[in-house]
Short mmCIF file of C-alpha atoms and ligand atoms in Angstrom, two decimals:
data_model
loop_
_atom_site.label_atom_id
_atom_site.label_comp_id
_atom_site.label_asym_id
_atom_site.label_seq_id
_atom_site.Cartn_x
_atom_site.Cartn_y
_atom_site.Cartn_z
CA MET D 1 -102.52 -25.08 19.08
CA ARG D 2 -105.22 -23.89 16.36
CA VAL D 3 -105.11 -25.16 12.95
CA LEU D 4 -105.34 -22.75 10.16
CA ARG D 5 -106.34 -23.89 6.69
CA ARG D 6 -104.45 -22.79 3.66
CA THR D 7 -106.72 -20.86 1.61
CA LEU D 8 -106.53 -18.42 -1.24
CA GLY D 9 -103.01 -18.99 -1.84
CA THR D 10 -102.01 -17.98 1.75
CA LEU D 11 -100.10 -20.45 3.88
CA LEU D 12 -100.80 -19.63 7.27
CA PHE D 13 -98.77 -20.98 10.41
CA LEU D 14 -99.09 -20.82 14.02
CA GLY D 15 -96.47 -17.96 15.10
CA ALA D 16 -96.08 -16.63 11.50
CA ALA D 17 -98.45 -15.87 8.60
CA VAL D 18 -96.49 -16.55 5.52
CA SER D 19 -97.97 -14.82 2.86
CA CYS D 20 -97.51 -16.28 -0.73
CA ALA D 21 -97.95 -12.84 -2.11
CA PRO D 22 -94.49 -11.73 -3.68
CA ALA D 23 -92.02 -13.38 -1.00
CA PRO D 24 -89.24 -11.13 0.33
CA GLY D 25 -86.53 -10.63 -2.17
CA ASP D 26 -89.18 -11.34 -4.83
CA ASP D 27 -90.01 -8.90 -7.55
CA ALA D 28 -91.46 -8.84 -10.94
CA ARG D 29 -88.44 -8.74 -12.90
CA PRO D 30 -87.17 -12.33 -14.06
CA GLY D 31 -83.73 -12.92 -12.83
CA ALA D 32 -84.03 -10.58 -9.74
CA VAL D 33 -86.04 -13.07 -7.39
CA ARG D 34 -83.97 -13.70 -4.37
CA PRO D 35 -84.32 -17.18 -2.49
CA ALA D 36 -86.80 -16.77 0.46
CA VAL D 37 -85.97 -18.70 3.78
CA LEU D 38 -88.64 -21.33 3.94
CA ALA D 39 -89.50 -23.16 7.21
CA PRO D 40 -89.71 -26.99 6.54
CA TYR D 41 -93.71 -26.93 6.46
CA GLU D 42 -93.73 -24.23 3.97
CA ARG D 43 -91.12 -26.01 1.70
CA LEU D 44 -93.39 -28.88 0.92
CA LEU D 45 -94.14 -29.57 -2.82
CA PRO D 46 -96.92 -30.35 -3.59
CA ALA D 47 -98.19 -27.88 -0.94
CA PRO D 48 -100.56 -29.89 1.44
CA ALA D 49 -104.14 -29.07 1.90
CA SER D 50 -103.57 -27.68 5.37
CA ALA D 51 -100.46 -27.51 7.96
CA ARG D 52 -99.51 -25.99 10.94
CA THR D 53 -96.14 -25.66 12.72
CA GLY D 54 -95.23 -25.45 16.42
CA GLY D 55 -94.05 -27.02 19.46
CA THR D 56 -90.75 -29.23 19.73
CA GLY D 57 -90.02 -31.36 16.94
CA TYR D 58 -88.72 -35.08 16.74
CA VAL D 59 -85.07 -35.68 16.56
CA PHE D 60 -83.80 -38.39 14.08
CA GLY D 61 -81.22 -40.32 15.53
CA ALA D 62 -79.25 -43.72 15.80
CA GLY D 63 -81.94 -45.12 17.91
CA THR D 64 -84.90 -43.95 15.70
CA VAL D 65 -87.03 -46.94 14.58
CA ILE D 66 -89.80 -47.26 12.18
CA ARG D 67 -93.09 -48.61 13.55
CA THR D 68 -95.59 -50.43 11.17
CA GLY D 69 -98.67 -50.60 13.72
CA PRO D 70 -100.32 -53.11 15.90
CA GLY D 71 -102.19 -54.93 13.16
CA GLY D 72 -99.29 -56.69 11.57
CA ASP D 73 -100.65 -55.60 8.24
CA GLU D 74 -98.09 -56.71 5.23
CA GLU D 75 -98.83 -54.12 2.99
CA VAL D 76 -98.26 -51.30 5.74
CA ARG D 77 -95.04 -53.36 6.59
CA GLY D 78 -93.98 -52.86 3.01
CA VAL D 79 -94.46 -48.99 3.16
CA GLY D 80 -92.62 -48.78 6.23
CA GLU D 81 -89.57 -50.82 4.85
CA LEU D 82 -89.50 -48.59 1.50
CA LEU D 83 -89.73 -45.44 3.62
CA ALA D 84 -86.93 -46.82 5.72
CA GLU D 85 -84.79 -47.60 2.73
CA GLN D 86 -85.36 -43.98 1.40
CA LEU D 87 -84.60 -42.40 4.69
CA ARG D 88 -81.49 -44.52 5.41
CA THR D 89 -80.05 -43.45 2.03
CA SER D 90 -80.64 -39.65 2.91
CA SER D 91 -80.02 -39.72 6.55
CA GLY D 92 -77.41 -42.45 6.87
CA LEU D 93 -79.11 -43.86 9.93
CA PRO D 94 -79.94 -47.56 10.53
CA LEU D 95 -83.72 -47.16 11.04
CA PRO D 96 -85.09 -50.45 11.91
CA VAL D 97 -88.46 -51.50 11.11
CA VAL D 98 -90.60 -53.13 13.72
CA GLY D 99 -94.23 -54.14 14.48
CA GLY D 100 -96.57 -52.20 16.82
CA SER D 101 -96.93 -48.57 17.73
CA GLU D 102 -95.79 -48.09 21.34
CA GLY D 103 -92.74 -46.11 21.88
CA ASP D 104 -90.87 -43.27 20.25
CA GLY D 105 -89.98 -42.97 16.51
CA VAL D 106 -92.02 -42.88 13.32
CA ARG D 107 -95.42 -44.63 13.61
CA LEU D 108 -97.34 -45.90 10.76
CA LEU D 109 -101.06 -46.04 11.34
CA LEU D 110 -103.77 -47.40 9.28
CA ASP D 111 -107.24 -45.87 10.70
CA GLU D 112 -110.20 -46.41 8.27
CA GLY D 113 -111.97 -43.56 9.95
CA ALA D 114 -109.40 -40.89 9.61
CA GLU D 115 -111.06 -37.67 8.56
CA GLY D 116 -110.19 -35.18 5.94
CA VAL D 117 -107.76 -37.50 4.07
CA GLY D 118 -109.72 -39.36 1.48
CA ASP D 119 -108.37 -42.39 0.00
CA GLU D 120 -104.81 -41.38 -0.79
CA GLY D 121 -104.28 -38.70 1.76
CA TYR D 122 -102.80 -38.65 5.26
CA ARG D 123 -102.33 -36.83 8.54
CA LEU D 124 -98.78 -36.50 9.88
CA GLU D 125 -98.21 -35.31 13.47
CA SER D 126 -94.71 -34.33 14.74
CA GLY D 127 -93.82 -33.96 18.38
CA PRO D 128 -91.01 -34.64 20.82
CA ARG D 129 -91.68 -38.45 20.89
CA GLY D 130 -91.77 -39.02 17.40
CA VAL D 131 -93.77 -38.54 13.93
CA THR D 132 -97.15 -40.40 13.51
CA LEU D 133 -98.50 -41.00 10.17
CA THR D 134 -102.08 -41.96 9.71
CA ALA D 135 -104.03 -42.70 6.65
CA ARG D 136 -107.24 -44.80 5.59
CA THR D 137 -105.02 -46.61 3.05
CA PRO D 138 -101.61 -47.86 2.49
CA ALA D 139 -101.35 -45.38 -0.35
CA GLY D 140 -102.09 -42.59 2.04
CA LEU D 141 -99.33 -43.92 4.59
CA PHE D 142 -96.85 -43.72 1.45
CA HIS D 143 -97.56 -40.21 0.49
CA ALA D 144 -97.19 -39.28 4.08
CA GLY D 145 -93.76 -40.85 4.03
CA GLN D 146 -92.98 -38.73 0.89
CA SER D 147 -93.89 -35.65 2.98
CA LEU D 148 -91.81 -36.63 5.91
CA ARG D 149 -88.77 -37.16 3.67
CA GLN D 150 -89.33 -33.44 2.64
CA LEU D 151 -89.36 -32.19 6.20
CA LEU D 152 -85.91 -33.88 6.85
CA PRO D 153 -82.73 -32.57 5.19
CA ALA D 154 -81.79 -33.79 1.64
CA SER D 155 -78.74 -35.31 3.05
CA GLY D 156 -77.83 -36.39 6.89
CA PRO D 157 -79.93 -36.92 9.97
CA GLY D 158 -81.91 -34.14 11.39
CA THR D 159 -85.01 -32.85 13.18
CA VAL D 160 -88.67 -32.96 11.95
CA PRO D 161 -90.10 -29.95 13.56
CA GLY D 162 -93.08 -29.90 15.67
CA GLY D 163 -96.22 -29.53 13.79
CA GLU D 164 -98.96 -31.36 11.88
CA ILE D 165 -100.13 -31.82 8.34
CA THR D 166 -103.74 -32.95 7.14
CA ASP D 167 -103.66 -33.42 3.53
CA ALA D 168 -105.68 -35.00 0.49
CA PRO D 169 -105.35 -34.74 -3.22
CA ARG D 170 -107.52 -32.42 -5.39
CA PHE D 171 -107.34 -34.89 -8.23
CA ALA D 172 -107.40 -38.65 -8.48
CA TYR D 173 -105.40 -38.90 -11.62
CA ARG D 174 -101.92 -37.59 -11.53
CA GLY D 175 -100.04 -38.64 -14.38
CA ALA D 176 -96.59 -38.65 -15.91
CA MET D 177 -96.24 -40.39 -19.61
CA LEU D 178 -93.20 -41.65 -20.91
CA ASP D 179 -92.77 -42.46 -24.69
CA ILE D 180 -90.36 -45.49 -24.94
CA ALA D 181 -91.18 -46.24 -28.66
CA ARG D 182 -89.41 -43.32 -30.35
CA HIS D 183 -86.40 -43.94 -28.18
CA TYR D 184 -85.98 -47.12 -26.21
CA PHE D 185 -85.58 -46.67 -22.44
CA THR D 186 -84.63 -49.62 -20.10
CA VAL D 187 -86.57 -50.88 -17.33
CA GLU D 188 -83.97 -49.54 -14.94
CA GLN D 189 -84.37 -46.05 -16.40
CA VAL D 190 -87.97 -46.08 -16.11
CA LYS D 191 -87.96 -47.47 -12.49
CA ARG D 192 -85.65 -44.31 -11.80
CA TYR D 193 -88.44 -41.85 -13.32
CA VAL D 194 -90.91 -43.92 -11.15
CA ASP D 195 -88.86 -43.10 -8.05
CA GLN D 196 -88.46 -39.51 -8.96
CA ILE D 197 -92.32 -38.72 -9.62
CA SER D 198 -93.54 -40.90 -6.73
CA ALA D 199 -91.73 -38.73 -4.41
CA TYR D 200 -93.97 -35.81 -5.29
CA LYS D 201 -97.21 -37.99 -5.00
CA VAL D 202 -97.70 -38.47 -8.69
CA ASN D 203 -99.87 -41.70 -8.89
CA THR D 204 -99.96 -42.81 -12.71
CA LEU D 205 -97.34 -43.88 -15.19
CA HIS D 206 -98.64 -44.01 -18.67
CA LEU D 207 -96.24 -45.84 -21.06
CA HIS D 208 -96.40 -45.18 -24.62
CA LEU D 209 -95.16 -48.71 -25.61
CA THR D 210 -95.60 -48.77 -29.35
CA ASP D 211 -95.35 -46.41 -32.32
CA ASP D 212 -94.25 -46.12 -35.81
CA GLN D 213 -90.44 -46.17 -34.99
CA GLY D 214 -90.78 -49.13 -32.45
CA TRP D 215 -92.63 -51.98 -30.61
CA ARG D 216 -91.43 -52.20 -27.13
CA ILE D 217 -93.42 -55.07 -25.39
CA ALA D 218 -93.28 -58.70 -25.96
CA VAL D 219 -96.77 -60.35 -27.14
CA ASP D 220 -96.47 -63.99 -27.16
CA GLY D 221 -98.93 -64.68 -30.15
CA TRP D 222 -97.06 -61.97 -32.27
CA PRO D 223 -93.41 -62.55 -31.39
CA ARG D 224 -92.22 -60.61 -34.27
CA LEU D 225 -93.68 -57.22 -33.06
CA ALA D 226 -90.93 -57.01 -30.22
CA GLU D 227 -88.21 -59.21 -32.12
CA TYR D 228 -88.13 -57.20 -35.30
CA GLY D 229 -90.63 -54.35 -34.75
CA GLY D 230 -88.67 -53.39 -31.52
CA GLY D 231 -85.23 -53.33 -33.38
CA SER D 232 -85.57 -49.59 -34.37
CA GLU D 233 -85.85 -46.20 -33.10
CA VAL D 234 -85.66 -42.58 -34.40
CA GLY D 235 -82.30 -41.92 -35.91
CA GLY D 236 -81.33 -45.67 -36.62
CA GLY D 237 -80.24 -46.82 -33.10
CA PRO D 238 -80.68 -50.42 -32.17
CA GLY D 239 -84.10 -49.95 -30.27
CA GLY D 240 -85.17 -52.64 -27.87
CA TYR D 241 -88.11 -54.35 -26.31
CA TRP D 242 -89.31 -55.44 -22.64
CA THR D 243 -90.09 -58.92 -22.07
CA LYS D 244 -93.37 -59.72 -20.16
CA ASP D 245 -91.40 -60.40 -17.13
CA GLN D 246 -89.57 -57.17 -17.34
CA TYR D 247 -92.92 -55.25 -17.74
CA ARG D 248 -94.35 -57.13 -14.85
CA ASP D 249 -91.14 -56.22 -12.76
CA LEU D 250 -91.88 -52.54 -13.55
CA VAL D 251 -95.42 -52.77 -12.66
CA ALA D 252 -94.58 -54.27 -9.45
CA TYR D 253 -91.95 -51.75 -8.72
CA ALA D 254 -94.33 -48.79 -9.71
CA ALA D 255 -97.32 -50.44 -7.57
CA ARG D 256 -94.83 -50.58 -4.46
CA ARG D 257 -94.75 -46.72 -4.98
CA TYR D 258 -98.57 -46.37 -5.47
CA VAL D 259 -98.15 -45.63 -8.99
CA ASP D 260 -100.51 -47.41 -11.41
CA VAL D 261 -99.21 -48.20 -15.04
CA VAL D 262 -101.36 -47.44 -17.87
CA PRO D 263 -100.18 -49.04 -21.05
CA GLU D 264 -100.62 -47.62 -24.31
CA ILE D 265 -100.95 -49.56 -27.51
CA ASP D 266 -101.34 -46.68 -30.27
CA MET D 267 -104.03 -47.39 -33.09
CA PRO D 268 -105.12 -47.18 -35.66
CA GLY D 269 -102.37 -45.04 -36.70
CA HIS D 270 -98.72 -44.80 -35.34
CA VAL D 271 -98.36 -48.58 -36.16
CA ASN D 272 -95.66 -48.70 -38.76
CA ALA D 273 -93.71 -50.78 -36.51
CA ALA D 274 -96.38 -53.41 -36.45
CA LEU D 275 -97.20 -53.08 -40.02
CA ALA D 276 -93.47 -53.91 -40.66
CA SER D 277 -93.30 -57.02 -38.38
CA TYR D 278 -96.34 -58.68 -40.27
CA ALA D 279 -97.25 -58.46 -43.77
CA GLU D 280 -100.65 -59.94 -43.22
CA LEU D 281 -101.89 -56.73 -41.08
CA ASN D 282 -101.31 -54.74 -44.35
CA CYS D 283 -104.31 -54.00 -46.74
CA ASP D 284 -101.94 -54.81 -49.68
CA GLY D 285 -100.42 -57.81 -47.65
CA LYS D 286 -96.80 -56.11 -48.15
CA ALA D 287 -94.88 -54.97 -44.94
CA PRO D 288 -93.47 -51.62 -45.41
CA GLU D 289 -89.46 -51.00 -44.20
CA ARG D 290 -88.95 -50.01 -40.45
CA TYR D 291 -89.24 -46.35 -39.92
CA THR D 292 -86.73 -44.36 -38.08
CA GLY D 293 -87.88 -40.73 -38.88
CA THR D 294 -90.18 -38.47 -36.99
CA LYS D 295 -93.02 -37.67 -39.19
CA VAL D 296 -96.67 -38.80 -37.97
CA GLY D 297 -100.00 -39.75 -39.40
CA PHE D 298 -98.56 -42.01 -42.27
CA SER D 299 -99.75 -45.27 -41.09
CA SER D 300 -103.03 -46.96 -40.38
CA LEU D 301 -104.07 -50.49 -39.57
CA CYS D 302 -106.25 -52.14 -42.24
CA VAL D 303 -109.64 -51.38 -40.87
CA GLY D 304 -111.39 -53.58 -43.28
CA LYS D 305 -109.79 -56.94 -42.64
CA GLU D 306 -110.79 -59.49 -39.78
CA ARG D 307 -107.27 -60.24 -39.00
CA THR D 308 -106.84 -56.81 -37.72
CA TYR D 309 -109.34 -57.41 -34.98
CA GLU D 310 -107.55 -60.99 -34.12
CA PHE D 311 -104.39 -58.93 -33.68
CA ILE D 312 -105.79 -56.06 -31.52
CA ASP D 313 -107.55 -58.66 -29.46
CA GLU D 314 -104.68 -60.92 -28.84
CA VAL D 315 -102.38 -57.79 -28.24
CA LEU D 316 -104.66 -56.09 -25.76
CA GLY D 317 -105.66 -59.28 -24.14
CA GLU D 318 -102.21 -60.11 -23.42
CA LEU D 319 -101.33 -56.74 -22.00
CA ALA D 320 -104.75 -56.52 -20.16
CA ALA D 321 -103.60 -59.98 -18.21
CA ILE D 322 -100.19 -58.46 -17.05
CA THR D 323 -101.84 -55.18 -16.23
CA PRO D 324 -103.55 -54.94 -12.77
CA GLY D 325 -104.61 -51.38 -13.15
CA ARG D 326 -107.92 -50.47 -14.61
CA TYR D 327 -106.90 -48.76 -17.68
CA LEU D 328 -105.73 -49.51 -21.30
CA HIS D 329 -104.69 -46.56 -23.48
CA ILE D 330 -105.64 -47.34 -27.43
CA GLY D 331 -104.20 -44.17 -28.46
CA GLY D 332 -106.34 -42.90 -31.38
CA ASP D 333 -104.48 -39.86 -32.11
CA GLU D 334 -103.40 -38.42 -35.62
CA ALA D 335 -105.09 -41.17 -37.67
CA HIS D 336 -104.50 -39.04 -40.65
CA SER D 337 -104.28 -42.05 -42.87
CA THR D 338 -107.54 -43.31 -41.81
CA PRO D 339 -110.78 -42.05 -43.25
CA ALA D 340 -113.17 -40.75 -40.44
CA ALA D 341 -115.82 -43.31 -40.90
CA ASP D 342 -113.17 -46.04 -40.79
CA TYR D 343 -111.81 -44.59 -37.76
CA ALA D 344 -114.93 -44.67 -36.05
CA ALA D 345 -115.67 -48.00 -37.04
CA PHE D 346 -112.29 -49.11 -35.93
CA MET D 347 -112.56 -47.54 -32.48
CA ASP D 348 -115.85 -48.91 -31.76
CA ARG D 349 -114.24 -52.43 -32.22
CA ALA D 350 -111.28 -51.47 -30.24
CA GLN D 351 -113.29 -50.27 -27.30
CA GLU D 352 -115.25 -53.24 -27.45
CA VAL D 353 -112.12 -55.31 -27.02
CA VAL D 354 -110.71 -53.51 -23.93
CA GLY D 355 -114.07 -53.82 -22.42
CA ARG D 356 -114.21 -57.41 -22.97
CA HIS D 357 -110.66 -57.87 -21.21
CA GLY D 358 -112.03 -56.14 -18.28
CA LYS D 359 -110.51 -52.68 -18.72
CA THR D 360 -111.67 -49.16 -19.10
CA VAL D 361 -110.51 -47.27 -22.21
CA VAL D 362 -108.34 -44.18 -22.17
CA ALA D 363 -107.83 -42.72 -25.71
CA TRP D 364 -106.60 -39.20 -27.06
CA HIS D 365 -109.13 -36.84 -27.28
CA GLN D 366 -109.61 -37.42 -31.06
CA LEU D 367 -112.08 -40.09 -30.14
CA ALA D 368 -114.71 -37.41 -28.80
CA ALA D 369 -115.44 -36.85 -32.56
CA ALA D 370 -116.10 -40.50 -32.97
CA ARG D 371 -118.22 -42.63 -30.58
CA PRO D 372 -116.53 -42.84 -27.13
CA ALA D 373 -117.86 -46.07 -25.29
CA PRO D 374 -119.68 -45.84 -21.92
CA GLY D 375 -117.07 -44.77 -19.29
CA ALA D 376 -114.14 -44.15 -21.91
CA VAL D 377 -111.72 -41.45 -20.48
CA LEU D 378 -110.57 -38.91 -23.02
CA GLN D 379 -107.04 -37.43 -22.91
CA TYR D 380 -106.91 -33.76 -24.11
CA TRP D 381 -103.71 -32.83 -25.50
CA GLY D 382 -105.02 -29.50 -27.38
CA HIS D 383 -103.47 -26.06 -26.78
CA ASP D 384 -104.47 -22.37 -27.01
CA ARG D 385 -104.65 -22.54 -30.73
CA THR D 386 -106.93 -25.77 -30.93
CA PRO D 387 -109.88 -24.83 -33.05
CA ASP D 388 -112.87 -24.29 -31.00
CA ALA D 389 -114.89 -27.22 -32.74
CA GLU D 390 -112.33 -29.74 -31.60
CA LYS D 391 -112.92 -28.27 -27.74
CA THR D 392 -116.58 -28.19 -28.42
CA ALA D 393 -116.57 -32.14 -29.22
CA VAL D 394 -114.48 -32.72 -26.11
CA ALA D 395 -116.77 -30.65 -23.86
CA ALA D 396 -119.83 -32.60 -25.49
CA ALA D 397 -118.04 -35.75 -24.24
CA ALA D 398 -117.37 -34.60 -20.92
CA LYS D 399 -120.95 -33.29 -20.43
CA ALA D 400 -121.92 -36.86 -21.57
CA GLY D 401 -120.15 -38.27 -18.65
CA HIS D 402 -116.60 -39.16 -20.13
CA PRO D 403 -113.84 -38.27 -17.59
CA LEU D 404 -111.06 -36.03 -18.93
CA ILE D 405 -107.30 -36.01 -18.36
CA LEU D 406 -105.93 -32.70 -19.11
CA SER D 407 -102.49 -32.82 -21.15
CA PRO D 408 -102.43 -29.35 -22.81
CA ALA D 409 -99.66 -29.54 -25.05
CA ASP D 410 -98.56 -25.83 -24.58
CA ARG D 411 -98.50 -26.36 -20.85
CA LEU D 412 -97.60 -30.00 -20.00
CA TYR D 413 -95.91 -31.33 -22.94
CA LEU D 414 -92.36 -31.99 -21.33
CA ASP D 415 -90.79 -32.39 -24.72
CA MET D 416 -91.64 -28.63 -25.65
CA LYS D 417 -88.46 -26.74 -25.31
CA TYR D 418 -88.35 -24.47 -22.35
CA ASP D 419 -87.20 -21.51 -24.57
CA VAL D 420 -85.27 -20.69 -27.73
CA THR D 421 -81.98 -21.98 -25.93
CA THR D 422 -83.19 -25.36 -25.02
CA GLY D 423 -81.04 -28.28 -27.00
CA PRO D 424 -83.48 -31.28 -27.14
CA GLY D 425 -87.30 -30.89 -27.45
CA LEU D 426 -89.73 -29.80 -30.00
CA ASN D 427 -91.58 -26.26 -30.25
CA TRP D 428 -94.74 -27.13 -32.36
CA ALA D 429 -96.88 -26.02 -29.48
CA GLY D 430 -94.63 -23.20 -28.50
CA PHE D 431 -92.30 -22.69 -25.65
CA VAL D 432 -93.05 -23.96 -22.46
CA PRO D 433 -91.21 -22.10 -19.57
CA VAL D 434 -91.42 -23.54 -16.01
CA LYS D 435 -94.16 -20.98 -15.13
CA ARG D 436 -96.47 -21.48 -18.00
CA ALA D 437 -96.38 -25.32 -17.30
CA TYR D 438 -97.46 -24.42 -13.58
CA ASP D 439 -99.34 -21.36 -13.82
CA TRP D 440 -103.14 -22.44 -14.80
CA ASN D 441 -105.86 -24.01 -13.42
CA PRO D 442 -107.15 -27.60 -14.75
CA GLY D 443 -110.41 -27.09 -12.84
CA SER D 444 -111.48 -24.31 -15.42
CA TYR D 445 -109.12 -24.83 -18.00
CA LEU D 446 -111.82 -25.76 -20.67
CA ALA D 447 -114.77 -24.22 -19.02
CA ALA D 448 -115.11 -21.60 -21.58
CA SER D 449 -115.92 -24.68 -23.96
CA GLY D 450 -118.51 -26.03 -21.54
CA VAL D 451 -116.30 -28.67 -19.68
CA PRO D 452 -117.47 -28.72 -16.07
CA GLN D 453 -114.89 -28.97 -13.43
CA SER D 454 -116.31 -32.29 -12.33
CA ALA D 455 -115.55 -33.98 -15.62
CA VAL D 456 -111.69 -33.39 -14.75
CA LEU D 457 -110.30 -36.73 -13.56
CA GLY D 458 -106.78 -35.24 -13.44
CA VAL D 459 -103.67 -34.10 -15.11
CA GLU D 460 -100.89 -35.53 -16.94
CA ALA D 461 -97.50 -34.70 -18.44
CA PRO D 462 -96.36 -36.51 -21.69
CA LEU D 463 -92.72 -36.85 -22.42
CA TRP D 464 -92.31 -37.73 -26.10
CA THR D 465 -88.88 -38.86 -26.99
CA GLU D 466 -88.46 -37.98 -30.98
CA THR D 467 -85.53 -35.87 -29.76
CA ILE D 468 -84.77 -37.40 -26.32
CA ALA D 469 -82.43 -40.47 -26.15
CA THR D 470 -80.73 -40.32 -23.02
CA ARG D 471 -81.29 -40.15 -19.16
CA SER D 472 -79.85 -36.80 -18.88
CA ASP D 473 -82.02 -35.11 -21.46
CA LEU D 474 -85.13 -37.06 -20.30
CA GLU D 475 -84.34 -35.48 -16.94
CA PHE D 476 -83.47 -32.11 -18.21
CA MET D 477 -86.75 -31.94 -19.95
CA ALA D 478 -88.89 -33.23 -17.21
CA PHE D 479 -87.36 -31.46 -14.15
CA PRO D 480 -88.31 -29.20 -12.91
CA ARG D 481 -91.53 -28.89 -14.85
CA ILE D 482 -93.03 -32.30 -13.70
CA LEU D 483 -92.98 -30.72 -10.23
CA GLY D 484 -95.32 -28.31 -11.34
CA LEU D 485 -97.74 -31.11 -12.63
CA ALA D 486 -97.19 -32.70 -9.24
CA GLU D 487 -98.42 -29.68 -7.52
CA LEU D 488 -101.28 -28.79 -9.93
CA GLY D 489 -102.65 -32.36 -9.54
CA TRP D 490 -102.25 -32.52 -5.63
CA SER D 491 -102.60 -29.35 -4.03
CA PRO D 492 -105.97 -27.31 -3.68
CA GLY D 493 -104.59 -24.37 -5.57
CA PRO D 494 -104.93 -21.78 -6.91
CA ALA D 495 -101.56 -21.57 -8.65
CA ASN D 496 -99.33 -19.23 -7.01
CA TRP D 497 -96.47 -18.67 -8.96
CA PRO D 498 -94.45 -16.52 -6.30
CA SER D 499 -94.89 -18.90 -3.66
CA TYR D 500 -94.34 -21.97 -5.95
CA ARG D 501 -91.11 -20.72 -7.29
CA GLN D 502 -89.75 -20.52 -4.04
CA ARG D 503 -90.63 -23.93 -2.81
CA LEU D 504 -89.53 -25.22 -6.18
CA ALA D 505 -85.96 -23.73 -5.62
CA ALA D 506 -86.09 -25.25 -2.08
CA GLN D 507 -86.17 -28.79 -4.08
CA ALA D 508 -82.80 -28.06 -5.65
CA PRO D 509 -80.76 -29.90 -2.80
CA ARG D 510 -83.03 -32.94 -3.33
CA LEU D 511 -82.75 -33.03 -6.86
CA ASP D 512 -78.95 -32.58 -6.46
CA ALA D 513 -79.04 -35.27 -4.08
CA GLN D 514 -80.45 -37.68 -6.27
CA ASP D 515 -78.01 -36.50 -9.31
CA THR D 516 -81.13 -35.39 -11.10
CA THR D 517 -80.40 -33.32 -14.20
CA TYR D 518 -82.77 -30.47 -14.20
CA TYR D 519 -83.10 -27.14 -15.96
CA ARG D 520 -82.06 -24.17 -13.84
CA ALA D 521 -84.95 -21.74 -15.11
CA PRO D 522 -83.76 -18.22 -14.74
CA ASP D 523 -87.21 -16.99 -13.03
CA VAL D 524 -86.70 -19.62 -10.19
CA PRO D 525 -84.55 -18.31 -7.08
CA TRP D 526 -82.42 -21.40 -7.03
CA GLY D 527 -79.99 -19.74 -4.87
C1 NGO R 1 -98.33 -35.51 -30.52
C2 NGO R 1 -98.53 -36.72 -31.22
C3 NGO R 1 -97.11 -37.52 -30.90
C4 NGO R 1 -95.83 -36.70 -30.78
C5 NGO R 1 -96.01 -35.58 -29.96
C6 NGO R 1 -94.85 -34.57 -29.86
C7 NGO R 1 -100.01 -36.88 -29.63
C8 NGO R 1 -100.99 -37.42 -28.82
N1 NGO R 1 -99.72 -37.26 -30.65
O1 NGO R 1 -99.01 -35.79 -29.43
O2 NGO R 1 -96.98 -38.51 -31.68
O3 NGO R 1 -94.91 -37.37 -30.42
O4 NGO R 1 -97.26 -34.93 -30.36
O5 NGO R 1 -94.96 -33.53 -29.28
#
């Protein structure tokens, strides 16, 4: 068999060349696209770096076992157990997990010398005797398992067709953000989101834990933050907060799915919940009321008060201690009530605190106009109408070595309405239809402003929740656009909408099987 690489948007398979130019039944008119019949390796989402199909496949049956390799590696065992759980749910088969690698079945192999797979990629080989997953790391094996799931039917047992995949991500950072401050979401609800995003190889969950409307994480040294400041949300609902144990539980759950948690404490703005909880944090010593509206930019920590810095040191210190990942996000957006010089002085100190607690700073891109500390990562949330000067400041930081996470609001904000008919959501950055969310190139997105491709650490899709209070609204806004984020972050590109929308449509049975609510965009051939 010859390996044919995926290049320039064309997936080539042995015995069949599948063009990603408009598929059969596809034409330019929205609504007129018919579903194409895609073979399993063509359906994969995100599209793998290279794949070939051919030969006899492996039939999953009552005797299929999952073998976690000869080394007895605990972590690989864990990946095997989780894959078995996932495949049991879809296939109904018993799928016992055993050690070793001799014999038929699914074999998970760690091979530090595996080529072309990087730290997170994998090789998958399927033939009549079984499916072998090989990777340099357990994370790679996990991602291989997610591809394997997609090669089997969404429900019931089936056959993994013969073939081979060699795969590795385009970007190291592939994130989803969830705002649990504007509306409170439980750990169980967020675990479900982790399951859903990790199935598409998204590897970071950024949690927006605090904002004007609520403080959602317990801090031992400052208990009123959660107990009082957590008791509100947009619209006047009861709010809520996570204990540290609940947060640890979520972090561990995500880690098992190779998702890193990046917690955000937004500052110096977006802090009304904190100011309401502790009068001493206010410049005038008076605590404001809790806030349940949706305005932004009206609150600020008291930059001139030393108590403010004791506060952020203790809060960030406690959070760093329960966060195994390397990043702490300190917000820094929309500090409209903090004068520019105060903002810069405050962010200097906040960044120093993060560094002292052993973490790397992430901040919204407004930090570019102040003094980003060495190594700080900037998260760009501008859009097509963002003034050039702002983009130039971001480009200067990128050129000075600051990695960028791209979250353009008019592409990746999952809280933007799809179109005029969308019930929940906002539209300050315009409507974001499914095609618009997917059809762009993160590598060259800010090239005109001078951002080199090498500065792009990855992409992230934020879901702000001013208008989103339920699981079904959350899912309706995220799905299917979050799959576009997954593909942009993982696949080699370039974006190819005619091909992508066919593959997206092919995910519908999986979304349905998991009871995920999603928007049936009219220009996707759902069938
Ligand atoms: C902005 C703002 C958030 C809003 C969001 C709504 C950033 C980084 N700050 O994004 O507070 O919730 O828009 O779309």
